[in-house]
Amino acid sequence: MSSSPDGPVLVACAHGTRNPTGRRLIAELALAARTMRPGLTTTAAFVDVQPPTVVDVVAGLAAAGRPAVVVPLLLSGGYHVHVDIAGAVAAAPGTVAARPLGPDPRLVEVLHDRLVSAGADPDDPLTAVVLAAAGSSDVRAVADVESTAELLQRTWTGPVTTGYGSAALPTVPDAVGAARRAGAGRVVVASYLLAPGHFHDKLTDAGADLLTAPLLPDQRIAAVLLDRYDAALTG
């Protein structure tokens, strides 16, 4: 799908972080999407921690008569998607929301590659993976993470389970402990986070043998971002 400078603005809406590397990687993701789609106008918004808020960004675009598509730079559909972003879009004429980046098979490919890069063996039945997500009290978000774990299990011989940084159970350290009790010789935490920040920092103390890097940077994630934008426009 082609885009022009007067087409809908892609509002890349992230959670927000105080981590400078995390901020840079999120900004570079939007830049990568623009590079892959010349003429596309993108802008950033956030649901927490850092400005500008998604409410302010979409209100400003609506006031200027600019149609927009808000793409959640989030890996599952929890409170921020169904309440924060949905509410902001509902109040801004001409603005629609796309679905979050995950679940998506391409994100699972990135996860798999991060695991191998960290030194984990996908063919070893004694290498267990704990897919570590930020966590949410929204059952839809937890279901999205479980779906991602199921997709990853298709490419991984050892067991794949889930753990959460907050608001959902089990915690990542508890999931690591459960994997060891179940007979794993090696436990790897797969960081199901876009970028470094508060939740990724906590994973270093989860008791695993290996920890993967977050998902960014990776061109495949920019491709998912553009697909979400296109689907919102056509759907």
Rosetta silent file (secondary structure, phi, psi, omega in degrees, C-alpha in Angstrom):
SEQUENCE: MSSSPDGPVLVACAHGTRNPTGRRLIAELALAARTMRPGLTTTAAFVDVQPPTVVDVVAGLAAAGRPAVVVPLLLSGGYHVHVDIAGAVAAAPGTVAARPLGPDPRLVEVLHDRLVSAGADPDDPLTAVVLAAAGSSDVRAVADVESTAELLQRTWTGPVTTGYGSAALPTVPDAVGAARRAGAGRVVVASYLLAPGHFHDKLTDAGADLLTAPLLPDQRIAAVLLDRYDAALTG
SCORE:     score description
SCORE:     0.000 S_00000001
   1 L     0.000  130.047 -179.578    0.000    0.000    0.000 S_00000001
   2 L   -85.723  156.234  177.685    1.434    3.357   -0.951 S_00000001
   3 L  -131.189  151.216  176.487    1.430    6.362    1.325 S_00000001
   4 L  -126.538  163.841 -178.239    1.737   10.030    0.609 S_00000001
   5 L   -58.500  -23.563  178.928    2.639   12.948    2.862 S_00000001
   6 L   -98.140   10.393  175.270   -1.049   13.850    3.087 S_00000001
   7 L   -78.661  177.251 -179.763   -2.081   10.266    3.939 S_00000001
   8 L   -57.096  137.338  177.309   -2.944    9.130    7.445 S_00000001
   9 E   -75.341  135.838  173.548   -0.221    9.766    9.991 S_00000001
  10 E   -88.776  112.388  177.009    1.197    6.667   11.650 S_00000001
  11 E   -95.541  106.642 -179.761    1.216    7.371   15.373 S_00000001
  12 E   -84.660  107.624 -172.054    3.687    4.917   16.890 S_00000001
  13 E  -106.141  108.636 -179.102    2.440    4.580   20.456 S_00000001
  14 E  -102.057  170.997  178.090    4.859    3.006   22.926 S_00000001
  15 L   -67.659  -44.615 -173.759    4.610    2.413   26.656 S_00000001
  16 L   106.749  142.376 -179.889    7.378    4.855   27.500 S_00000001
  17 L  -152.210  154.343  173.543   10.640    4.316   29.394 S_00000001
  18 L   -89.078   -9.083 -177.553   13.270    6.267   31.292 S_00000001
  19 L   -74.821  120.665 -175.291   15.982    4.075   29.784 S_00000001
  20 H   -63.615  -35.648  177.366   17.875    6.120   27.155 S_00000001
  21 H   -67.237  -40.916  176.773   18.724    3.064   25.038 S_00000001
  22 H   -59.967  -43.257  178.273   15.084    1.981   25.149 S_00000001
  23 H   -61.834  -42.260 -178.841   13.974    5.446   24.019 S_00000001
  24 H   -65.263  -43.324 -177.719   16.470    5.407   21.148 S_00000001
  25 H   -65.807  -37.674  177.202   15.432    1.950   19.931 S_00000001
  26 H   -65.704  -41.408  177.956   11.735    2.857   19.951 S_00000001
  27 H   -64.044  -38.933 -179.597   12.499    6.032   17.981 S_00000001
  28 H   -69.242  -27.587  176.916   14.598    4.025   15.520 S_00000001
  29 H   -63.631  -46.053  178.003   11.723    1.567   14.998 S_00000001
  30 H   -64.419  -37.651  178.544    9.491    4.371   13.708 S_00000001
  31 H   -64.801  -39.389  178.451   12.372    5.652   11.587 S_00000001
  32 H   -63.583  -38.268  177.737   12.873    2.177   10.094 S_00000001
  33 H   -63.812  -38.998  179.282    9.187    2.067    9.144 S_00000001
  34 H   -67.461  -36.325  178.890    9.546    5.422    7.405 S_00000001
  35 H   -66.482  -37.828  179.641   12.610    4.186    5.543 S_00000001
  36 H   -75.644  -19.192 -176.956   10.688    1.112    4.357 S_00000001
  37 L  -132.464   77.952 -178.561    7.700    3.250    3.321 S_00000001
  38 L   -55.515  136.713  179.668    8.934    6.506    1.728 S_00000001
  39 L    95.989  -14.514  179.535    6.422    9.313    2.109 S_00000001
  40 L   -73.965  131.853  175.344    4.858    7.927    5.261 S_00000001
  41 L   -94.411  125.851  178.540    4.479   10.479    8.042 S_00000001
  42 E  -123.638  152.430  172.637    5.127    9.071   11.503 S_00000001
  43 E  -146.002  160.499 -175.455    5.023   10.586   14.948 S_00000001
  44 E  -103.713  150.628  173.054    5.551    9.227   18.436 S_00000001
  45 E  -149.513  163.118 -176.459    3.194    8.986   21.407 S_00000001
  46 E  -140.561  153.111  178.241    3.293    7.262   24.776 S_00000001
  47 L   -98.732  -13.987 -177.032    0.856    5.841   27.300 S_00000001
  48 L  -159.938  162.718  168.680    3.092    6.277   30.350 S_00000001
  49 L    73.523  -49.936 -174.081    6.385    7.649   31.731 S_00000001
  50 L  -130.966  150.907  176.651    7.320   10.084   28.950 S_00000001
  51 L   -84.850  165.723   -2.427    5.568   12.743   26.845 S_00000001
  52 L   -82.980  152.238  178.995    3.811   13.356   24.547 S_00000001
  53 E   -74.178  154.303  178.435    0.735   11.396   25.595 S_00000001
  54 H   -63.025  -32.823  177.856   -1.301    9.574   22.977 S_00000001
  55 H   -60.856  -47.449 -177.923   -4.324   11.683   24.004 S_00000001
  56 H   -67.266  -40.200 -177.343   -2.484   14.918   23.218 S_00000001
  57 H   -65.310  -49.125 -177.195   -0.989   13.661   19.953 S_00000001
  58 H   -71.500  -31.366  176.392   -4.227   12.385   18.421 S_00000001
  59 H   -64.707  -40.719  178.526   -6.177   15.411   19.654 S_00000001
  60 H   -65.195  -41.768  177.998   -3.659   17.685   17.950 S_00000001
  61 H   -65.719  -41.901  179.632   -3.832   15.743   14.683 S_00000001
  62 H   -63.369  -40.873  179.424   -7.637   15.709   14.776 S_00000001
  63 H   -63.890  -29.832  178.968   -7.732   19.462   15.408 S_00000001
  64 L   -87.559    0.571 -179.884   -5.503   19.937   12.363 S_00000001
  65 L    75.583   20.597 -179.519   -7.776   17.731   10.264 S_00000001
  66 L   -96.667  117.736  173.225   -5.141   15.045    9.845 S_00000001
  67 L   -65.491  151.117 -176.283   -6.405   11.446    9.806 S_00000001
  68 E  -148.046  155.317  172.911   -4.218    9.093   11.803 S_00000001
  69 E  -122.116  119.464  176.931   -3.657    5.444   12.654 S_00000001
  70 E   -90.098  116.765  177.148   -2.405    4.691   16.156 S_00000001
  71 E  -105.450  114.812  179.120   -0.251    1.552   16.127 S_00000001
  72 E   -68.401  119.681  173.302    0.476    0.247   19.626 S_00000001
  73 L   -84.022   60.972 -176.700    4.176   -0.565   19.964 S_00000001
  74 L  -132.213  150.962 -172.161    3.093   -3.162   22.472 S_00000001
  75 L   -92.749   -6.669  177.882    3.417   -6.927   22.329 S_00000001
  76 L  -154.568  165.069 -175.128   -0.038   -7.818   23.619 S_00000001
  77 L   -96.578   87.715  178.722   -3.472   -6.312   23.987 S_00000001
  78 L  -111.071 -150.842 -175.720   -3.888   -5.223   27.593 S_00000001
  79 H   -56.004  -43.188 -176.779   -5.143   -2.161   29.457 S_00000001
  80 H   -63.071  -34.337  179.146   -3.046    0.295   27.463 S_00000001
  81 H   -77.381  -50.028 -170.679   -4.525   -0.971   24.189 S_00000001
  82 H   -82.222  -18.242 -179.260   -8.137   -1.505   25.239 S_00000001
  83 H  -116.926  -61.528 -175.751   -8.495    1.522   27.535 S_00000001
  84 H   -61.609  -56.670 -176.324   -5.771    4.162   27.057 S_00000001
  85 H   -71.278  -42.389  179.465   -5.390    3.992   23.286 S_00000001
  86 H   -60.271  -40.700  179.063   -9.017    3.089   22.589 S_00000001
  87 H   -66.477  -40.957  178.844  -10.169    6.060   24.671 S_00000001
  88 H   -63.379  -42.042 -178.931   -7.795    8.471   22.959 S_00000001
  89 H   -68.937  -40.003 -178.972   -8.921    7.329   19.512 S_00000001
  90 H   -61.035  -28.378 -177.840  -12.618    7.473   20.402 S_00000001
  91 L   -91.059    0.639 -175.025  -12.223   11.150   21.280 S_00000001
  92 L  -123.343  101.748  179.412  -10.366   12.048   18.062 S_00000001
  93 L   -57.503  139.763  178.103  -12.388   12.131   14.815 S_00000001
  94 L    84.383    4.731 -178.622  -10.587   10.632   11.850 S_00000001
  95 E  -114.215  136.161  176.081   -8.322    8.485   14.013 S_00000001
  96 E  -125.896  159.270  177.998   -8.351    4.695   14.183 S_00000001
  97 E  -109.045  137.770  172.927   -6.371    2.222   16.272 S_00000001
  98 L   -90.050  171.693  176.280   -4.478   -0.745   14.913 S_00000001
  99 L   -84.109  161.164 -177.957   -3.936   -3.931   16.860 S_00000001
 100 L   -64.425  170.761 -175.828   -0.713   -4.375   18.836 S_00000001
 101 L   -65.584  -34.237 -178.467    2.439   -5.853   17.325 S_00000001
 102 L  -114.006  162.014   -3.149    1.958   -9.232   18.963 S_00000001
 103 L   -72.599  152.060  176.958    1.249  -12.033   18.681 S_00000001
 104 L  -160.199  136.575 -178.763    2.937  -12.417   15.295 S_00000001
 105 H   -57.805  -30.373 -179.764    5.046  -15.233   13.802 S_00000001
 106 H   -68.763  -34.064  175.739    7.777  -12.737   12.878 S_00000001
 107 H   -65.668  -35.999  178.001    8.192  -11.736   16.527 S_00000001
 108 H   -66.943  -36.623  175.249    8.595  -15.426   17.343 S_00000001
 109 H   -61.333  -41.345  178.341   11.312  -15.662   14.674 S_00000001
 110 H   -65.085  -44.205  176.699   13.129  -12.792   16.376 S_00000001
 111 H   -55.539  -47.625 -179.880   12.728  -14.490   19.764 S_00000001
 112 H   -59.480  -45.072 -179.737   14.160  -17.711   18.353 S_00000001
 113 H   -64.199  -38.846  178.477   17.118  -15.851   16.844 S_00000001
 114 H   -64.342  -38.857  178.694   17.789  -14.031   20.146 S_00000001
 115 H   -62.494  -46.634  179.703   17.788  -17.381   21.966 S_00000001
 116 H   -65.107  -40.263  179.057   20.300  -18.907   19.564 S_00000001
 117 H   -62.737  -31.584  179.756   22.455  -15.754   19.720 S_00000001
 118 L   -76.549  -10.761  178.465   22.515  -16.046   23.522 S_00000001
 119 L   105.314   11.971  179.495   23.927  -19.568   23.200 S_00000001
 120 L   -87.049  146.739 -177.032   20.813  -21.679   23.689 S_00000001
 121 L  -104.138  113.359 -178.489   20.349  -24.900   21.716 S_00000001
 122 L   -67.796  -15.362 -178.102   16.878  -25.304   20.149 S_00000001
 123 L   -98.099    0.110 -178.378   17.465  -29.045   19.695 S_00000001
 124 L   -91.019  114.660 -178.263   18.345  -29.777   23.334 S_00000001
 125 L   -66.623  -14.716 -179.548   15.357  -31.257   25.208 S_00000001
 126 L   -96.755    2.799  175.143   16.912  -30.206   28.540 S_00000001
 127 E   -96.620  106.661 -179.618   17.105  -26.503   27.619 S_00000001
 128 E   -92.762  146.226  177.655   13.938  -24.896   28.930 S_00000001
 129 E  -114.520  132.135  169.107   12.767  -21.444   27.869 S_00000001
 130 E  -108.673  113.244  177.459   10.820  -19.022   30.042 S_00000001
 131 E   -78.106  113.162 -172.203    9.150  -16.416   27.862 S_00000001
 132 E  -102.164  112.453  179.827    9.333  -13.292   30.035 S_00000001
 133 E  -110.655  163.529 -178.973    6.694  -10.619   29.408 S_00000001
 134 L   -61.789  -40.422  179.244    5.995   -7.367   31.233 S_00000001
 135 L   100.615  153.053 -178.451    2.674   -8.707   32.504 S_00000001
 136 L  -158.560  150.384  173.942   -0.862   -7.386   32.719 S_00000001
 137 L   -82.098   -5.617  179.999   -3.962   -7.883   34.818 S_00000001
 138 L   -84.558  121.753 -176.521   -5.923   -8.092   31.541 S_00000001
 139 H   -63.045  -25.697  178.682   -6.626  -11.722   30.641 S_00000001
 140 H   -67.666  -37.544  178.206   -6.462  -10.836   26.934 S_00000001
 141 H   -66.881  -42.988  178.561   -2.861   -9.722   27.306 S_00000001
 142 H   -62.225  -40.821  178.313   -1.931  -12.910   29.145 S_00000001
 143 H   -61.943  -37.535  178.227   -3.626  -14.959   26.418 S_00000001
 144 H   -64.418  -40.800  178.512   -1.556  -13.150   23.788 S_00000001
 145 H   -66.529  -42.342  177.725    1.662  -14.031   25.618 S_00000001
 146 H   -61.091  -38.326  177.422    0.557  -17.657   25.972 S_00000001
 147 H   -63.134  -39.609  177.724   -0.141  -17.751   22.219 S_00000001
 148 H   -64.394  -41.705  177.584    3.371  -16.474   21.553 S_00000001
 149 H   -61.065  -39.768  179.272    4.823  -19.183   23.819 S_00000001
 150 H   -64.535  -39.048  177.519    2.856  -21.808   21.899 S_00000001
 151 H   -66.066  -42.369  179.390    4.265  -20.531   18.598 S_00000001
 152 H   -64.772  -35.700 -179.407    7.805  -20.547   19.989 S_00000001
 153 H   -60.126  -27.622  179.524    7.331  -24.109   21.278 S_00000001
 154 L   -65.140  -22.592 -177.568    6.879  -25.263   17.658 S_00000001
 155 L  -110.233    5.993 -173.344   10.527  -24.358   16.971 S_00000001
 156 L  -128.504  127.959 -176.456   11.955  -25.420   20.354 S_00000001
 157 L   -72.986  -45.281  179.029   12.589  -28.978   21.536 S_00000001
 158 L   -73.299  171.175 -177.543   12.725  -28.234   25.273 S_00000001
 159 L   -69.543  142.553  175.186    9.734  -26.901   27.217 S_00000001
 160 E  -117.210  120.974  177.106    8.581  -23.306   26.744 S_00000001
 161 E  -124.830 -179.821 -177.195    6.678  -21.678   29.600 S_00000001
 162 E  -121.298  152.849  173.776    5.755  -18.098   30.515 S_00000001
 163 E  -146.190  157.486 -172.077    6.655  -15.708   33.318 S_00000001
 164 E  -131.427  148.191  179.762    5.651  -12.117   34.049 S_00000001
 165 L   -79.354  -27.949  179.624    7.260   -9.009   35.452 S_00000001
 166 L  -163.669  159.928  166.713    4.112   -7.754   37.150 S_00000001
 167 L    68.234   -8.884  178.307    0.345   -8.143   37.486 S_00000001
 168 L  -141.481  159.917 -178.132    0.222  -11.780   36.285 S_00000001
 169 L  -121.901  152.340    1.815    1.531  -15.117   37.532 S_00000001
 170 L   -78.328  160.587  170.120    3.866  -16.883   37.632 S_00000001
 171 E   -67.730  162.133  179.988    6.638  -14.360   38.175 S_00000001
 172 H   -61.883  -46.581  177.451    9.718  -14.905   36.035 S_00000001
 173 H   -59.085  -38.050  178.006   11.847  -16.191   38.986 S_00000001
 174 H   -65.943  -38.513  178.827    9.043  -18.611   39.927 S_00000001
 175 H   -66.715  -38.082  176.783    8.808  -19.825   36.322 S_00000001
 176 H   -63.606  -44.873  178.606   12.574  -20.359   36.232 S_00000001
 177 H   -62.185  -40.080  179.295   12.379  -22.354   39.476 S_00000001
 178 H   -64.832  -38.548  178.897    9.499  -24.448   38.151 S_00000001
 179 H   -63.966  -39.905  178.392   11.470  -25.256   34.990 S_00000001
 180 H   -65.254  -43.977 -179.511   14.410  -26.473   37.089 S_00000001
 181 H   -64.428  -26.749  179.786   12.140  -28.618   39.276 S_00000001
 182 L   -81.089   -1.552  173.925   10.641  -30.105   36.101 S_00000001
 183 L   109.451    8.141 -179.819   14.065  -31.389   35.116 S_00000001
 184 L   -67.629  136.607  174.948   15.621  -28.696   32.936 S_00000001
 185 L   -83.679  -24.286 -178.375   19.396  -28.836   32.742 S_00000001
 186 E  -147.178  135.238  179.123   19.540  -25.251   31.554 S_00000001
 187 E  -119.582  127.485 -179.568   16.976  -22.472   31.807 S_00000001
 188 E  -116.315  128.745  173.763   16.982  -19.538   29.418 S_00000001
 189 E   -91.610  119.939  176.286   14.873  -16.429   29.909 S_00000001
 190 E   -94.617  111.697 -177.186   13.677  -15.068   26.565 S_00000001
 191 E   -71.582  104.183  178.008   13.050  -11.357   27.008 S_00000001
 192 L   -92.737   64.755 -179.282    9.675  -10.721   25.350 S_00000001
 193 L  -136.209  147.900 -178.387   10.184   -6.984   25.542 S_00000001
 194 L   -70.963  -39.401 -170.173   10.840   -4.523   22.753 S_00000001
 195 L  -150.503  165.290  176.230   13.688   -2.650   24.385 S_00000001
 196 L   -60.798  152.710 -179.891   15.787   -2.293   27.539 S_00000001
 197 L   166.554 -161.969 -174.691   14.121   -0.704   30.533 S_00000001
 198 H   -54.896  -48.767 -175.333   12.719   -1.430   33.974 S_00000001
 199 H   -70.158  -38.620  179.294   11.310   -4.892   33.205 S_00000001
 200 H   -66.173  -38.332  178.940   14.353   -6.122   31.297 S_00000001
 201 H   -58.309  -37.646 -178.752   16.646   -4.986   34.134 S_00000001
 202 H   -66.325  -24.717 -175.039   14.664   -7.161   36.565 S_00000001
 203 H   -69.706  -21.141 -179.594   15.270  -10.260   34.429 S_00000001
 204 L   -66.672  -19.165 -179.335   18.973  -10.351   35.302 S_00000001
 205 L  -104.380   17.403 -174.746   17.988  -11.464   38.804 S_00000001
 206 L   -82.949   -8.358  176.795   15.543  -14.169   37.733 S_00000001
 207 L    88.545   13.918 -179.202   17.999  -17.013   38.327 S_00000001
 208 L   -83.902  164.988  175.899   18.312  -18.229   34.734 S_00000001
 209 L   -80.285  -32.319  179.594   21.470  -19.550   33.080 S_00000001
 210 E  -139.107  151.855  174.859   21.053  -17.262   30.075 S_00000001
 211 E  -133.044  130.101  179.796   19.082  -14.112   29.279 S_00000001
 212 L   -83.743  162.468  171.715   18.360  -12.944   25.748 S_00000001
 213 L   -73.348  157.342  173.564   18.475   -9.382   24.490 S_00000001
 214 L   -61.224  176.737 -172.454   15.145   -7.600   23.868 S_00000001
 215 L   -73.075  -34.819 -179.883   13.559   -7.769   20.413 S_00000001
 216 L   -85.778  150.419    0.128   14.792   -4.449   19.037 S_00000001
 217 L   -87.660  146.311  175.186   16.508   -3.585   16.812 S_00000001
 218 L  -164.576  129.341 -177.252   15.167   -5.790   14.012 S_00000001
 219 H   -61.731  -28.187 -178.821   13.747   -4.902   10.586 S_00000001
 220 H   -62.929  -30.338 -179.764   11.073   -7.591   10.927 S_00000001
 221 H   -72.667  -35.731  174.621    9.431   -5.600   13.705 S_00000001
 222 H   -63.271  -36.337  177.524    9.235   -2.526   11.468 S_00000001
 223 H   -65.590  -39.663  175.923    7.519   -4.728    8.863 S_00000001
 224 H   -62.392  -42.967  178.934    4.964   -5.825   11.480 S_00000001
 225 H   -56.333  -45.988  179.651    4.396   -2.176   12.381 S_00000001
 226 H   -67.184  -37.180  177.551    3.608   -1.313    8.756 S_00000001
 227 H   -63.013  -39.452  178.804    1.309   -4.318    8.406 S_00000001
 228 H   -64.548  -40.404  177.676   -0.687   -3.183   11.454 S_00000001
 229 H   -61.234  -49.914 -179.050   -1.006    0.305    9.915 S_00000001
 230 H   -60.976  -44.032 -178.151   -2.173   -1.109    6.575 S_00000001
 231 H   -63.630  -35.759  179.155   -4.673   -3.496    8.173 S_00000001
 232 H   -68.512  -33.423  179.861   -6.228   -0.670   10.203 S_00000001
 233 H   -72.271  -36.438 -175.742   -6.676    1.380    7.042 S_00000001
 234 H   -90.923  -16.437 -169.514   -8.290   -1.441    5.073 S_00000001
 235 L   -98.978    0.000    0.000  -10.203   -3.055    7.898 S_00000001
